[in-house]
């Protein structure tokens, strides 16, 4: 059970709200109150609780109506109903409507503690089961990591070795190399696999927003903070927090992250009260942190805390033998969604892919295949279905490999490649090249090509 569990008490009687708040606060819970059902719904919208304790008989919106409204919104928060007019029928009606349990007034303190503890344990187990189901469905173990090159096999081995520890992990690699997939694989193969996996992009938000997102904030701590909010580190309690682009964190946030790793505690923005958390940190960076430390732009003490285990992820250009496997993986992923499905790729198109430099790495390859599948009228991807940048860059690379050539030679090379890719179909080749069939024939005769 999470000691930071947030309990919302709903009762129109001020003394009852005060009594329950005192009892629950002593148990270590974060307690919030509302005087009626409508106010409770507003609070739940702003800040979803882990448990609701609601009186049944209230003006405006009573406890049964509140319960029904929560269920209609697919809110799975457990609800404990309370009433001074205890009866078997009321209890049965409440339980049939989805209440977790039922308490009669006047309260017995031990009963309150027991029922609340059971409800929160039930909520915690439900979250664990849901997380497990999602992981099994998404199969974030090794299935989404594709390749058999020496570089990626080394990454697999590192994942297997570090997953069963609780060490902080640093992933170094260019943009698009799959750092988040690898972080998910570490999490899914660890003892924390039933807990949450929370991803944070350190370079996507301004410092003030990122601090609030990471650490949470208290109500009124800044303009617009109309309600208290859990931070992403707090949400990752008993799980893993993946912090991408850690090199982009400001010096202030670097210091606060260092404290999280050292002390295992956080402070929400606007609060001086420390909060213990149990989180594994997996950090990632496309920049060389060692060089940033030498340049004085990244804290050396934080670097050593993050650099317990480092996994270097090779760029796609250094594992070109994996491109056919990755390509087929993406064809299976996106091709089946199209009608008729796209099931393969022509050898000429695959040749373009394996000779391309891939500055955007796996992400660029995935987008190229997804685009080709969307545009091709065939069941197979052909060279002209690929982005022009890939076609042009490959032709240029081939030309540069044999030295500078004339425009005529470059044109001849391109025309012959298009013809070869389409089984010498003059009409289709002319359409792809954007010229008339007679013009194509004239050029081929000029090149000395038999036709």
Coordinates of C-alpha atoms in Angstrom, one line a residue:
X1 CA 0.0 0.0 0.0
X2 CA 1.2 3.5 -0.9
X3 CA 1.7 5.7 2.2
X4 CA 1.0 8.7 0.1
X5 CA -2.5 7.6 -0.8
X6 CA -4.9 10.4 -1.3
X7 CA -8.3 10.0 0.4
X8 CA -11.3 12.2 -0.3
X9 CA -13.9 12.5 2.5
X10 CA -17.4 13.7 1.5
X11 CA -19.9 14.6 4.2
X12 CA -22.2 17.5 4.9
X13 CA -21.4 17.3 8.6
X14 CA -18.4 19.4 9.5
X15 CA -17.7 17.4 12.7
X16 CA -17.6 14.1 10.8
X17 CA -15.2 15.5 8.2
X18 CA -12.9 16.7 10.9
X19 CA -13.0 13.4 12.8
X20 CA -12.2 11.3 9.7
X21 CA -9.5 13.8 8.6
X22 CA -7.8 13.5 12.0
X23 CA -8.0 9.6 12.0
X24 CA -6.7 9.2 8.5
X25 CA -4.0 11.8 8.7
X26 CA -2.6 10.0 11.7
X27 CA -2.4 6.9 9.5
X28 CA -0.2 8.8 7.1
X29 CA -2.8 9.4 4.4
X30 CA -3.2 12.6 2.4
X31 CA -6.7 13.7 3.2
X32 CA -9.0 16.1 1.3
X33 CA -12.6 16.9 2.2
X34 CA -15.8 18.1 0.4
X35 CA -19.2 19.1 2.0
X36 CA -21.4 17.6 -0.8
X37 CA -21.4 15.4 -3.9
X38 CA -21.1 18.3 -6.4
X39 CA -18.0 19.7 -4.7
X40 CA -16.6 16.2 -4.5
X41 CA -16.9 15.8 -8.3
X42 CA -15.1 19.0 -8.9
X43 CA -12.3 17.9 -6.6
X44 CA -12.1 14.5 -8.2
X45 CA -11.8 16.2 -11.7
X46 CA -9.0 18.4 -10.5
X47 CA -7.2 15.7 -8.5
X48 CA -8.3 12.1 -8.8
X49 CA -8.1 10.4 -5.3
X50 CA -7.1 6.9 -4.5
X51 CA -10.2 6.4 -2.3
X52 CA -13.5 8.2 -1.7
X53 CA -15.4 8.0 1.6
X54 CA -18.9 9.4 1.1
X55 CA -21.9 9.9 3.3
X56 CA -25.1 8.5 1.7
X57 CA -27.6 11.1 2.9
X58 CA -26.5 14.6 1.7
X59 CA -28.4 17.5 0.1
X60 CA -27.8 18.3 -3.6
X61 CA -26.0 15.2 -4.7
X62 CA -26.1 12.2 -2.3
X63 CA -23.6 9.4 -1.9
X64 CA -25.4 6.9 -4.1
X65 CA -25.7 9.4 -6.9
X66 CA -22.0 10.3 -6.5
X67 CA -21.1 6.6 -6.8
X68 CA -23.2 6.2 -9.9
X69 CA -21.7 9.3 -11.5
X70 CA -18.2 8.0 -10.8
X71 CA -19.0 4.7 -12.4
X72 CA -20.6 6.3 -15.4
X73 CA -17.3 8.2 -15.9
X74 CA -15.4 4.9 -15.7
X75 CA -13.7 6.1 -12.6
X76 CA -12.4 2.9 -10.9
X77 CA -11.6 4.6 -7.5
X78 CA -12.9 2.5 -4.6
X79 CA -15.8 4.1 -2.7
X80 CA -16.8 3.5 0.9
X81 CA -20.3 4.6 1.8
X82 CA -21.2 5.9 5.2
X83 CA -24.6 6.7 6.9
X84 CA -26.2 7.2 10.3
X85 CA -29.3 5.5 9.0
X86 CA -27.8 2.0 8.7
X87 CA -29.9 -0.7 7.2
X88 CA -29.3 -3.9 5.3
X89 CA -31.1 -2.7 2.2
X90 CA -28.9 0.5 2.0
X91 CA -25.8 -1.6 2.4
X92 CA -26.8 -4.1 -0.3
X93 CA -27.9 -1.3 -2.7
X94 CA -24.6 0.4 -2.2
X95 CA -22.5 -2.7 -2.8
X96 CA -24.6 -3.7 -5.9
X97 CA -23.9 -0.3 -7.3
X98 CA -20.1 -0.8 -7.0
X99 CA -19.2 0.5 -3.5
X100 CA -16.2 -1.2 -2.0
X101 CA -17.7 -1.3 1.5
X102 CA -20.1 0.3 3.9
X103 CA -19.6 1.9 7.3
X104 CA -22.3 2.8 9.9
X105 CA -22.3 5.9 12.1
X106 CA -21.3 6.3 14.9
X107 CA -17.9 5.0 13.8
X108 CA -15.6 2.5 15.4
X109 CA -12.1 3.9 14.8
X110 CA -10.5 0.4 14.2
X111 CA -13.2 -0.4 11.7
X112 CA -12.3 2.8 9.7
X113 CA -8.6 2.0 9.7
X114 CA -9.3 -1.6 8.6
X115 CA -11.8 -0.8 5.8
X116 CA -9.6 2.0 4.4
X117 CA -6.5 -0.1 4.5
X118 CA -8.3 -3.0 2.6
X119 CA -9.8 -0.6 0.0
X120 CA -6.4 0.9 -0.7
X121 CA -4.7 -2.5 -0.9
X122 CA -7.4 -3.5 -3.3
X123 CA -6.7 -0.4 -5.4
X124 CA -3.0 -1.1 -5.3
X125 CA -3.4 -4.7 -6.5
X126 CA -5.8 -3.6 -9.3
X127 CA -3.1 -1.2 -10.5
X128 CA -0.5 -3.9 -10.4
X129 CA -2.7 -6.3 -12.4
X130 CA -3.5 -3.6 -14.9
X131 CA 0.1 -2.7 -15.4
X132 CA 1.0 -6.4 -15.8
X133 CA -1.8 -6.9 -18.4
X134 CA -0.6 -3.8 -20.4
X135 CA 3.0 -5.1 -20.3
X136 CA 1.9 -8.5 -21.6
X137 CA -0.2 -6.9 -24.3
X138 CA 2.5 -4.5 -25.4
X139 CA 5.2 -7.1 -25.0
X140 CA 7.8 -4.7 -23.9
X141 CA 10.4 -7.4 -23.1
X142 CA 12.7 -8.0 -26.0
X143 CA 10.1 -8.5 -28.8
X144 CA 10.2 -4.8 -29.8
X145 CA 14.0 -4.8 -30.0
X146 CA 14.8 -6.0 -33.4
X147 CA 18.2 -7.0 -34.8
X148 CA 21.0 -9.5 -34.6
X149 CA 24.1 -7.4 -35.3
X150 CA 27.0 -7.5 -32.8
X151 CA 26.1 -4.0 -31.6
X152 CA 22.5 -4.7 -30.7
X153 CA 23.3 -8.2 -29.2
X154 CA 25.7 -6.4 -26.8
X155 CA 22.7 -4.1 -25.8
X156 CA 20.5 -7.2 -25.2
X157 CA 23.2 -8.7 -22.9
X158 CA 23.5 -5.4 -21.0
X159 CA 19.7 -5.3 -20.5
X160 CA 19.7 -8.9 -19.2
X161 CA 22.5 -8.1 -16.7
X162 CA 21.2 -4.9 -15.3
X163 CA 17.4 -5.6 -15.3
X164 CA 17.6 -7.8 -12.2
X165 CA 19.5 -5.1 -10.2
X166 CA 18.1 -1.8 -8.9
X167 CA 21.0 0.2 -10.3
X168 CA 20.6 3.6 -12.0
X169 CA 21.1 3.2 -15.7
X170 CA 22.4 5.7 -18.3
X171 CA 21.5 5.2 -22.0
X172 CA 23.7 7.0 -24.5
X173 CA 22.8 7.1 -28.1
X174 CA 21.7 9.4 -31.0
X175 CA 18.1 10.5 -31.5
X176 CA 15.9 7.8 -32.8
X177 CA 18.0 4.8 -31.7
X178 CA 15.3 3.4 -29.4
X179 CA 16.4 4.6 -26.0
X180 CA 12.8 4.5 -24.5
X181 CA 12.2 1.0 -25.9
X182 CA 15.4 -0.2 -24.2
X183 CA 14.4 1.6 -20.9
X184 CA 11.0 -0.2 -21.1
X185 CA 12.8 -3.5 -21.7
X186 CA 14.9 -3.0 -18.6
X187 CA 11.8 -2.2 -16.5
X188 CA 9.7 -5.1 -17.9
X189 CA 12.5 -7.6 -17.0
X190 CA 13.0 -6.2 -13.5
X191 CA 11.4 -6.8 -10.1
X192 CA 9.5 -3.6 -10.6
X193 CA 7.7 -4.8 -13.7
X194 CA 4.3 -4.7 -12.0
X195 CA 4.9 -1.1 -11.0
X196 CA 4.4 2.0 -13.2
X197 CA 6.8 3.1 -16.0
X198 CA 6.8 6.9 -16.3
X199 CA 8.6 8.7 -19.1
X200 CA 9.8 12.3 -18.9
X201 CA 11.3 14.3 -21.7
X202 CA 13.8 16.7 -20.1
X203 CA 14.1 18.8 -23.2
X204 CA 10.5 19.3 -24.0
X205 CA 9.4 21.8 -21.3
X206 CA 10.5 25.1 -19.8
X207 CA 12.4 24.8 -16.5
X208 CA 9.4 26.0 -14.3
X209 CA 7.0 23.7 -16.0
X210 CA 9.4 20.7 -15.9
X211 CA 10.0 21.2 -12.2
X212 CA 6.3 21.1 -11.5
X213 CA 5.8 18.0 -13.8
X214 CA 8.7 16.2 -12.1
X215 CA 8.2 17.0 -8.5
X216 CA 4.5 18.0 -8.3
X217 CA 3.2 21.1 -6.7
X218 CA 0.9 22.3 -3.8
X219 CA -2.2 24.3 -4.3
X220 CA -1.4 28.0 -4.6
X221 CA 2.3 27.5 -5.1
X222 CA 2.2 29.5 -8.3
X223 CA -0.3 31.2 -10.6
X224 CA -2.6 28.6 -12.0
X225 CA -1.9 26.0 -9.3
X226 CA -5.6 25.7 -8.4
X227 CA -5.1 22.2 -6.9
X228 CA -2.3 20.1 -5.5
X229 CA -0.8 17.7 -8.1
X230 CA 1.4 14.6 -7.9
X231 CA 4.6 14.9 -9.9
X232 CA 5.8 12.2 -12.3
X233 CA 8.5 11.0 -9.9
X234 CA 5.8 10.5 -7.3
X235 CA 3.6 8.7 -9.8
X236 CA 6.5 6.4 -10.6
X237 CA 6.6 5.2 -6.9
X238 CA 7.6 1.5 -6.8
X239 CA 8.3 1.6 -10.5
X240 CA 10.7 3.2 -13.0
X241 CA 11.1 6.8 -14.1
X242 CA 12.7 7.2 -17.6
X243 CA 14.2 10.6 -17.8
X244 CA 15.1 11.3 -21.5
X245 CA 17.5 14.1 -22.6
X246 CA 18.8 14.5 -19.0
X247 CA 21.6 16.8 -20.5
X248 CA 19.0 19.5 -21.1
X249 CA 18.1 19.8 -17.4
X250 CA 19.0 23.2 -15.8
X251 CA 21.6 23.4 -13.1
X252 CA 18.9 23.8 -10.5
X253 CA 17.0 20.7 -11.6
X254 CA 20.3 18.8 -11.9
X255 CA 20.8 19.5 -8.2
X256 CA 17.2 18.4 -7.3
X257 CA 17.6 15.2 -9.3
X258 CA 20.8 14.4 -7.5
X259 CA 19.0 14.7 -4.2
X260 CA 16.3 12.3 -5.4
X261 CA 18.9 9.7 -6.3
X262 CA 20.9 10.2 -3.1
X263 CA 18.1 10.7 -0.5
X264 CA 15.2 8.9 -2.3
X265 CA 13.0 11.8 -1.4
X266 CA 11.3 14.7 -3.2
X267 CA 9.6 18.0 -2.3
X268 CA 6.7 19.3 -4.2
X269 CA 6.9 22.9 -5.5
X270 CA 5.5 25.1 -2.7
X271 CA 6.2 22.6 0.1
X272 CA 9.0 22.1 2.5
X273 CA 7.9 18.7 3.6
X274 CA 10.1 15.9 2.2
X275 CA 8.3 12.8 0.7
X276 CA 10.0 9.4 0.5
X277 CA 9.8 7.7 -2.9
X278 CA 11.0 4.3 -4.2
X279 CA 11.9 4.9 -7.8
X280 CA 14.5 3.5 -10.2
X281 CA 15.9 6.1 -12.5
X282 CA 16.9 5.3 -16.1
X283 CA 18.4 8.4 -17.7
X284 CA 19.1 8.9 -21.4
X285 CA 21.0 11.4 -23.5
X286 CA 22.0 11.9 -27.1
X287 CA 24.8 14.2 -25.9
X288 CA 28.1 12.9 -24.4
X289 CA 27.7 13.6 -20.7
X290 CA 31.4 13.1 -20.1
X291 CA 32.2 15.9 -22.5
X292 CA 29.6 18.1 -20.9
X293 CA 31.1 17.5 -17.5
X294 CA 34.5 18.6 -18.8
X295 CA 32.9 21.7 -20.4
X296 CA 31.4 22.5 -17.0
X297 CA 27.7 22.4 -18.2
X298 CA 26.7 19.2 -16.4
X299 CA 27.2 18.4 -12.7
X300 CA 30.0 16.0 -12.2
X301 CA 28.5 14.5 -9.0
X302 CA 25.2 13.9 -10.8
X303 CA 27.0 12.3 -13.8
X304 CA 28.7 9.8 -11.5
X305 CA 25.4 9.0 -9.8
X306 CA 23.7 8.4 -13.2
X307 CA 26.8 6.6 -14.7
X308 CA 26.4 3.4 -12.5
X309 CA 25.7 1.3 -15.6
X310 CA 25.9 2.8 -19.0
X311 CA 24.5 1.2 -22.2
X312 CA 25.8 2.6 -25.5
X313 CA 23.2 2.2 -28.2
X314 CA 24.8 2.0 -31.7
X315 CA 23.4 4.2 -34.5
X316 CA 21.6 2.4 -37.4
X317 CA 24.4 3.2 -39.8
X318 CA 26.7 1.0 -37.7
X319 CA 24.2 -1.9 -37.8
X320 CA 23.2 -1.9 -41.4
X321 CA 22.7 -5.7 -41.3
X322 CA 19.7 -5.1 -39.1
X323 CA 17.9 -2.9 -41.6
X324 CA 16.1 -5.8 -43.5
X325 CA 14.9 -7.2 -40.1
X326 CA 13.7 -3.8 -38.9
X327 CA 12.1 -3.1 -42.3
X328 CA 10.1 -6.3 -42.2
X329 CA 9.1 -5.6 -38.6
X330 CA 7.6 -2.2 -39.6
X331 CA 6.0 -3.7 -42.7
X332 CA 4.2 -6.2 -40.5
X333 CA 3.3 -3.5 -38.0
X334 CA 1.7 -1.0 -40.6
X335 CA 1.1 -3.2 -43.6
X336 CA -1.7 -5.3 -42.1
X337 CA -3.7 -2.1 -41.3
X338 CA -4.0 -1.3 -45.1
X339 CA -6.5 -2.9 -47.5
X340 CA -5.2 -4.7 -49.4
X341 CA -2.3 -5.3 -47.0
X342 CA 1.3 -4.5 -47.9
X343 CA 3.4 -7.6 -47.2
X344 CA 6.9 -7.0 -48.7
X345 CA 9.5 -4.8 -50.2
X346 CA 11.2 -5.0 -53.6
X347 CA 15.0 -5.9 -53.6
X348 CA 15.8 -2.5 -55.3
X349 CA 14.0 -0.6 -52.6
X350 CA 15.7 -2.6 -49.9
X351 CA 19.0 -1.8 -51.6
X352 CA 18.2 1.9 -51.2
X353 CA 17.5 1.5 -47.5
X354 CA 20.7 -0.4 -46.7
X355 CA 22.8 2.2 -48.5
X356 CA 21.2 5.2 -46.9
X357 CA 23.0 7.0 -44.0
X358 CA 19.9 7.2 -41.6
X359 CA 20.7 10.4 -39.6
X360 CA 17.3 9.9 -37.8
X361 CA 18.1 6.2 -37.1
X362 CA 15.3 3.7 -36.4
X363 CA 12.7 6.4 -36.0
X364 CA 13.4 7.7 -39.5
X365 CA 13.3 4.2 -40.9
X366 CA 9.9 3.6 -39.2
X367 CA 8.5 6.8 -40.6
X368 CA 9.8 6.0 -44.1
X369 CA 8.2 2.6 -44.1
X370 CA 4.9 3.9 -42.7
X371 CA 4.8 6.6 -45.4
X372 CA 5.7 4.1 -48.2
X373 CA 2.9 1.8 -47.1
X374 CA 0.4 4.7 -47.1
X375 CA 1.4 5.8 -50.6
X376 CA 2.0 2.6 -52.5
X377 CA -0.8 1.2 -54.6
X378 CA 0.9 -2.2 -54.6
X379 CA 1.3 -5.0 -52.0
X380 CA 5.0 -4.5 -52.2
X381 CA 7.1 -1.3 -51.6
X382 CA 9.0 -0.1 -54.6
X383 CA 11.8 2.5 -54.8
X384 CA 9.5 5.3 -55.9
X385 CA 7.4 4.7 -52.8
X386 CA 10.3 5.8 -50.5
X387 CA 10.9 9.4 -49.5
X388 CA 12.7 11.4 -52.2
X389 CA 15.5 12.2 -49.7
X390 CA 16.4 8.5 -49.5
X391 CA 16.3 8.0 -53.2
X392 CA 18.4 11.2 -53.9
X393 CA 20.9 10.6 -51.1
X394 CA 21.6 7.0 -52.3
X395 CA 22.1 8.1 -55.9
X396 CA 24.4 10.9 -54.8
X397 CA 26.4 8.5 -52.5
X398 CA 26.9 6.1 -55.4
X399 CA 28.1 8.9 -57.7
X400 CA 30.5 10.2 -55.1
X401 CA 31.9 6.7 -54.5
X402 CA 33.2 6.7 -58.1
X403 CA 34.2 10.4 -58.2
X404 CA 32.5 13.5 -59.6
X405 CA 30.4 12.7 -62.7
X406 CA 28.7 14.9 -65.3
X407 CA 25.0 15.6 -65.2
X408 CA 24.4 13.4 -68.2
X409 CA 26.1 10.5 -66.4
X410 CA 24.0 11.1 -63.3
X411 CA 20.8 11.2 -65.4
X412 CA 21.7 8.0 -67.2
X413 CA 22.4 6.2 -63.9
X414 CA 19.1 7.3 -62.5
X415 CA 17.0 6.4 -65.6
X416 CA 18.6 2.9 -65.8
X417 CA 18.0 2.3 -62.1
X418 CA 14.3 3.2 -62.5
X419 CA 14.0 0.9 -65.5
X420 CA 15.7 -1.9 -63.6
X421 CA 13.4 -1.5 -60.6
X422 CA 10.3 -1.9 -62.9
X423 CA 11.3 -4.8 -65.1
X424 CA 12.1 -2.5 -68.1
X425 CA 8.5 -1.2 -68.2
X426 CA 8.9 1.9 -70.3
X427 CA 5.5 3.4 -69.6
X428 CA 5.8 3.0 -65.8
X429 CA 9.4 4.3 -65.8
X430 CA 8.4 7.4 -67.9
X431 CA 5.6 8.1 -65.5
X432 CA 7.9 7.9 -62.5
X433 CA 10.5 10.1 -64.2
X434 CA 7.9 12.7 -65.2
X435 CA 8.7 12.6 -68.9
X436 CA 6.9 11.3 -72.1
X437 CA 7.5 7.8 -73.2
X438 CA 9.0 9.0 -76.5
X439 CA 11.4 11.3 -74.6
X440 CA 12.5 8.3 -72.5
X441 CA 13.1 6.2 -75.7
X442 CA 15.1 9.0 -77.2
X443 CA 17.3 9.3 -74.2
X444 CA 17.8 5.5 -74.0
X445 CA 19.0 5.5 -77.7
X446 CA 21.3 8.4 -76.9
X447 CA 22.8 6.3 -74.0
X448 CA 23.2 3.3 -76.5
X449 CA 20.6 1.3 -74.6
X450 CA 18.9 -1.3 -76.9
X451 CA 15.2 -0.6 -77.3

